[in-house]
PDB file of C-alpha atoms in Angstrom:
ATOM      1  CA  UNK A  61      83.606  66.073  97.006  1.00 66.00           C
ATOM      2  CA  UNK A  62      86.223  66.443  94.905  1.00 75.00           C
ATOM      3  CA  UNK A  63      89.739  67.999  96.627  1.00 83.00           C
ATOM      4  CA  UNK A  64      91.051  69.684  92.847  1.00 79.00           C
ATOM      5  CA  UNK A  65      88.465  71.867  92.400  1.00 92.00           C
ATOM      6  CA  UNK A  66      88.451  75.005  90.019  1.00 92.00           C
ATOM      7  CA  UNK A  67      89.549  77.134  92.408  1.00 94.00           C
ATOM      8  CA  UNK A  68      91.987  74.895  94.124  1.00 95.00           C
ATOM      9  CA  UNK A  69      93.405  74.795  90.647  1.00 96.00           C
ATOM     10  CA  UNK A  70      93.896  78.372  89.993  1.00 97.00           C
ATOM     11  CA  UNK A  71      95.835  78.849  93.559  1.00 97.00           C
ATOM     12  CA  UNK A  72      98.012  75.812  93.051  1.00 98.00           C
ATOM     13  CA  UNK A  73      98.747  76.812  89.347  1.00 98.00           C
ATOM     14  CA  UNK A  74      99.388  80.495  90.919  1.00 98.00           C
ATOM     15  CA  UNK A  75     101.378  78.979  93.637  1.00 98.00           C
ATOM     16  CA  UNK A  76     104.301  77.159  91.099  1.00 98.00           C
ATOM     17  CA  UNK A  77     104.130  80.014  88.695  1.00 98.00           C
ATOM     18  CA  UNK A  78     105.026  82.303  91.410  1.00 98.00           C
ATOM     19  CA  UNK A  79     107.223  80.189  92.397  1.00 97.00           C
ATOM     20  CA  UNK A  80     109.248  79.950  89.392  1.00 97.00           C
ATOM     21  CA  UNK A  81     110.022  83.511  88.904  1.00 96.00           C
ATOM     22  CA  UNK A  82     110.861  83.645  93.474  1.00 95.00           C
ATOM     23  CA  UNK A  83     113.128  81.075  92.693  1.00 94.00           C
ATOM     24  CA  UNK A  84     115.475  83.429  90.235  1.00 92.00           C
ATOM     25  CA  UNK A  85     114.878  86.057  92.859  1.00 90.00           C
ATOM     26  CA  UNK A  86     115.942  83.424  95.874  1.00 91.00           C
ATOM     27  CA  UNK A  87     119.294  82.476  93.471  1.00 88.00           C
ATOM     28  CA  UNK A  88     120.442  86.304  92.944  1.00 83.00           C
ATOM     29  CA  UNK A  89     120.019  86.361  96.681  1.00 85.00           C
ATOM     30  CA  UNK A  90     117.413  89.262  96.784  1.00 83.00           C
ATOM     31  CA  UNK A  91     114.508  90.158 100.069  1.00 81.00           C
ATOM     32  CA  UNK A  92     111.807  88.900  97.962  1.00 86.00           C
ATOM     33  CA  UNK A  93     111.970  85.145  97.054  1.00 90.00           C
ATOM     34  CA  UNK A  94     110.514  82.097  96.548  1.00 95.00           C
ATOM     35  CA  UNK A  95     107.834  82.140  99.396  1.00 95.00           C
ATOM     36  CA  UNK A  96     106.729  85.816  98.637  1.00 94.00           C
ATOM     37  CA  UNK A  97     106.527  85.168  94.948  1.00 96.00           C
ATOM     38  CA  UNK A  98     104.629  82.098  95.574  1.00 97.00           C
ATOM     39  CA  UNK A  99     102.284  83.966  98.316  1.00 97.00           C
ATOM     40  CA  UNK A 100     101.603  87.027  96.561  1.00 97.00           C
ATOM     41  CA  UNK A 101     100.830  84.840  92.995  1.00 98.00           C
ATOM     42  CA  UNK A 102      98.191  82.591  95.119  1.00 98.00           C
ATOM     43  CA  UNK A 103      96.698  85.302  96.946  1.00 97.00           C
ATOM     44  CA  UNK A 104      96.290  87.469  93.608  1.00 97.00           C
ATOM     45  CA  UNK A 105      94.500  84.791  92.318  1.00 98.00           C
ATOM     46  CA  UNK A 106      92.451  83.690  94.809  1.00 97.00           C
ATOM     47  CA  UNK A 107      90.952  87.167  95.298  1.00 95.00           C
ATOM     48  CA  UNK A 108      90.567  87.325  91.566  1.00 95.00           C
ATOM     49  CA  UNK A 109      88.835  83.846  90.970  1.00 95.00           C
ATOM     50  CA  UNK A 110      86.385  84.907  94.184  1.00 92.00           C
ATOM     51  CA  UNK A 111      85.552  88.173  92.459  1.00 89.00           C
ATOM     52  CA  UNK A 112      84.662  86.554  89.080  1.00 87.00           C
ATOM     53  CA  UNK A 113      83.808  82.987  90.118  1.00 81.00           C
ATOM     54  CA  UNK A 114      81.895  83.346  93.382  1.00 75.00           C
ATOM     55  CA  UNK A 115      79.116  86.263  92.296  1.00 74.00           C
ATOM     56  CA  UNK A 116      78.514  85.292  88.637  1.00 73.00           C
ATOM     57  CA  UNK A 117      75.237  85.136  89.526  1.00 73.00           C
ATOM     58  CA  UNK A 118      75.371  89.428  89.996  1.00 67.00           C
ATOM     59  CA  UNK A 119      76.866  90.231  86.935  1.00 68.00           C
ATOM     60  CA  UNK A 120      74.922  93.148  85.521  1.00 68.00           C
ATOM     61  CA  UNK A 121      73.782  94.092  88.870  1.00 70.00           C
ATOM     62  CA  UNK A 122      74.441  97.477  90.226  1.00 66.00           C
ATOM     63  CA  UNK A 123      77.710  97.983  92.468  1.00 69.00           C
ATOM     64  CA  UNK A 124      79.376  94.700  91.391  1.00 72.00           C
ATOM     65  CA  UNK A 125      82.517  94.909  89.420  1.00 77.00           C
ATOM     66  CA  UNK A 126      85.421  92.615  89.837  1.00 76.00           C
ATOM     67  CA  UNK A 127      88.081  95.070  87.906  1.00 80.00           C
ATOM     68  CA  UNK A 128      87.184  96.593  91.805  1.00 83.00           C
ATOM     69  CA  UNK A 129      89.143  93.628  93.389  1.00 86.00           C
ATOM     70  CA  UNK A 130      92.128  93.630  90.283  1.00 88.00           C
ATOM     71  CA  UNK A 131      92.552  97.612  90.866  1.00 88.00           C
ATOM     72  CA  UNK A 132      92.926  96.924  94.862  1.00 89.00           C
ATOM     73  CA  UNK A 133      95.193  94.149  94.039  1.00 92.00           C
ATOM     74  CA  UNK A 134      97.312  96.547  92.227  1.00 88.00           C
ATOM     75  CA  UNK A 135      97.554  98.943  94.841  1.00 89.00           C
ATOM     76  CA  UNK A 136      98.219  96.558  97.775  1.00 90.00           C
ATOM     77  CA  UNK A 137     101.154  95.173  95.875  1.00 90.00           C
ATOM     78  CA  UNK A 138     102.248  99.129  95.232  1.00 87.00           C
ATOM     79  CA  UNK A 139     103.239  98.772  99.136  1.00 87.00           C
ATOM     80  CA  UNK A 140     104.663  95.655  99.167  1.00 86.00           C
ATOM     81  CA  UNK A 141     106.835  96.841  96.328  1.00 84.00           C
ATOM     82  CA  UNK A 142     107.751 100.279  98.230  1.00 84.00           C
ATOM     83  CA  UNK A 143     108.543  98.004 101.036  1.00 83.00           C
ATOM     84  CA  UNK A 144     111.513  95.537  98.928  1.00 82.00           C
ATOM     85  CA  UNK A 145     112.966  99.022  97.868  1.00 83.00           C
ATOM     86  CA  UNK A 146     116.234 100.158  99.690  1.00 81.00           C
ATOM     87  CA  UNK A 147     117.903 103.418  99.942  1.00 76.00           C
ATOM     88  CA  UNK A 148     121.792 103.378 100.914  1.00 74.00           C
ATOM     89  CA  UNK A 149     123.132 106.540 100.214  1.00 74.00           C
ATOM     90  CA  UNK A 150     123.642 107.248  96.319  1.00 73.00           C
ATOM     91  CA  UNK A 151     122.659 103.554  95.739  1.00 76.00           C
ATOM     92  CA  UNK A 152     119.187 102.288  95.455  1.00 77.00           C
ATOM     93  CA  UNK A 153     118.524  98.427  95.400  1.00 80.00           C
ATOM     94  CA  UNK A 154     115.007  96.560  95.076  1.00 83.00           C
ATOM     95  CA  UNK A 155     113.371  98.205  92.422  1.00 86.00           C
ATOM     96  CA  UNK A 156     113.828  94.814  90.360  1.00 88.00           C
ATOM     97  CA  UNK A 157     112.121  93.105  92.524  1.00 89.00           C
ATOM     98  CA  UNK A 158     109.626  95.237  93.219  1.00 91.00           C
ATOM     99  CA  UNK A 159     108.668  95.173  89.689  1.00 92.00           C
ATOM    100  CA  UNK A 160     109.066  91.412  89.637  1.00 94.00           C
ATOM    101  CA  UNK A 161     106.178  91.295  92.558  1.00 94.00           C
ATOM    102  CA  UNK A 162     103.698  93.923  90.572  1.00 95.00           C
ATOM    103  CA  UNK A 163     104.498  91.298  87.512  1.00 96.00           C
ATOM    104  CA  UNK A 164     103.847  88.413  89.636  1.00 97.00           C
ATOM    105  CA  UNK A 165     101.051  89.966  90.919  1.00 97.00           C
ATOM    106  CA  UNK A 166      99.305  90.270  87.057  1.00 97.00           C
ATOM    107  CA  UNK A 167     100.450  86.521  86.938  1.00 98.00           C
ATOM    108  CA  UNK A 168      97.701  85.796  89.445  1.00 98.00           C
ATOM    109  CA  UNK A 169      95.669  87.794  88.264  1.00 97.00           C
ATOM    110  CA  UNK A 170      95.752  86.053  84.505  1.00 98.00           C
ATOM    111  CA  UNK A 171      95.414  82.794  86.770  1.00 98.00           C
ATOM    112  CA  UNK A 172      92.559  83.832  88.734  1.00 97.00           C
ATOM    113  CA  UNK A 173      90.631  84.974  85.155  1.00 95.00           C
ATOM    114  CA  UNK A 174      91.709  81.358  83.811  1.00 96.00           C
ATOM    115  CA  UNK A 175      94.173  82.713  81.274  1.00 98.00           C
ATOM    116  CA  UNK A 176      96.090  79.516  81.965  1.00 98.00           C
ATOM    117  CA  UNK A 177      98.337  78.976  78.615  1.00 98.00           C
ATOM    118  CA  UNK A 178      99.482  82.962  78.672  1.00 98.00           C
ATOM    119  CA  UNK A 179     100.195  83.535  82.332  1.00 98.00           C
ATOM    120  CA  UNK A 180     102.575  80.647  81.869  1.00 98.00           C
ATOM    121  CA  UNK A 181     104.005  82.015  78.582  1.00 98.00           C
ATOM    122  CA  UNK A 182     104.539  85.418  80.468  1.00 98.00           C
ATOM    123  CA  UNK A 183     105.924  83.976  83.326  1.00 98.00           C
ATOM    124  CA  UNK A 184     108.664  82.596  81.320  1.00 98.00           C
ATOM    125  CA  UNK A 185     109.023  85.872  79.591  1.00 97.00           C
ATOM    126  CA  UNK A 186     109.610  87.467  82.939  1.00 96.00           C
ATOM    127  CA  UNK A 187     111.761  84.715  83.785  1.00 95.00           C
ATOM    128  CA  UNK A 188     114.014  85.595  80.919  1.00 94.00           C
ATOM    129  CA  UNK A 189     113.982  88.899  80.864  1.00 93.00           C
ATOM    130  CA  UNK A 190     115.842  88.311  85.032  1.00 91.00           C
ATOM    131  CA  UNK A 191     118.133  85.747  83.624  1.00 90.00           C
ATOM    132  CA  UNK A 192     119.205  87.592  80.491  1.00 88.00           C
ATOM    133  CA  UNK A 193     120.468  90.848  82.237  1.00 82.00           C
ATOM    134  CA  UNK A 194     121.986  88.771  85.096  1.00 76.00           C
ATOM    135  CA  UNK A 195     123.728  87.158  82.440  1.00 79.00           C
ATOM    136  CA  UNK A 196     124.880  89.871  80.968  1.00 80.00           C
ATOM    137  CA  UNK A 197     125.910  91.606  83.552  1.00 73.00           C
ATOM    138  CA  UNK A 198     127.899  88.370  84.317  1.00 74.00           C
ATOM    139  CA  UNK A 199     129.791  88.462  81.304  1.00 75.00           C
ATOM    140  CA  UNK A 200     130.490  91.978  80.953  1.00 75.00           C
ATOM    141  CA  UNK A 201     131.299  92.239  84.771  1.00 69.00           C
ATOM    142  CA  UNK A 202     129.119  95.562  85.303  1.00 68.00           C
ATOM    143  CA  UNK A 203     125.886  96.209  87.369  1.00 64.00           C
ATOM    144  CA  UNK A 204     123.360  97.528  85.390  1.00 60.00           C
ATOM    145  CA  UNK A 205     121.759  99.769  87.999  1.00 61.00           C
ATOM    146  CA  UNK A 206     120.905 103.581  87.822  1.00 53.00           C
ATOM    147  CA  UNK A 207     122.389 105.600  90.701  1.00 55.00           C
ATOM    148  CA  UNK A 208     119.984 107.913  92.925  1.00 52.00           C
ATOM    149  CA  UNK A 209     121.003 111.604  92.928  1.00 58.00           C
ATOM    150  CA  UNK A 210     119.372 113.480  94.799  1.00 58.00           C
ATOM    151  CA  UNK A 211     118.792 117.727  94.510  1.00 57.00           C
ATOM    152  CA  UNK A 212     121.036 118.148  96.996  1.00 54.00           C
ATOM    153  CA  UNK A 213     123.964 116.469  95.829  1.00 53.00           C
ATOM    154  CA  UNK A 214     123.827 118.349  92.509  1.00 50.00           C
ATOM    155  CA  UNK A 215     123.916 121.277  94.521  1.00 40.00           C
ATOM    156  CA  UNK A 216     127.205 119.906  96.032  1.00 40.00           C
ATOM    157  CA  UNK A 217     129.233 118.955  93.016  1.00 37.00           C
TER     158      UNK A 217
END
């Protein structure tokens, strides 16, 4: 039996590309790094692969769908977004990385379809896009962050 199987495949591809964009998240010191990446990548495409792989032998039948399984995914990474984003008074942190799990979370799913070549390309893309503002933020020595304000503190100003 052989140990690198399709599947196997898929998760361990889904594993290092989640990985890759953790490990910018692990450097800029943020709650969401390399492990969750990596973990919510695999999983992602593991449930995907299952959903398309596993019941081929359905498709056309009534009551299967595997967009069901994608759509869930989506959802169940909508809480462990909510979950990376902070509140501290005026100041809210986490919504980059939030959006860097949803992303990460279409990674596996790419994966899991076998859209090898372009979940690669757009991990790097997503890898960029966290490097270039971090870089420019470095040079220009500002955070570019929106500030929460809520009704109340109109009211108070």
């Amino acid at each position: 039996m052989a140990i690198m199987t399709p599947l196997i495949v898929k998760v361990v591809v889904a594993a290092l590309l989640g990985s890759v964009v953790g490990f910018e998240r692990e450097l800029a010191r943020k709650v969401a790094g390399i492990r969750t990446h990596a973990l919510v990548c695999l999983a992602s495409a593991l449930f995907t692969a299952i959903s398309v792989d596993a019941f081929k032998e359905h498709i056309g039948s009534v009551g299967y769908d595997p967009s069901r399984i994608i759509s869930n995914i989506i959802v169940g990474i909508g809480f462990i977004g909510a979950g990376a984003i902070l509140r501290h008074g005026s100041k809210v942190e986490g919504t980059t990385t939030a959006a860097s799990l949803w992303a990460i979370a279409a990674i596996g799913v790419t994966v899991g379809v076998g859209l090898f070549k372009e979940a690669v390309i757009i991990t790097a893309i997503i890898y960029a896009i966290l490097q270039a503002v971090w870089f420019i933020e470095q040079k220009m020595r500002i955070r570019l962050s929106a500030i929460y304000k809520s009704e109340d503190e109109e009211f108070r100003n």
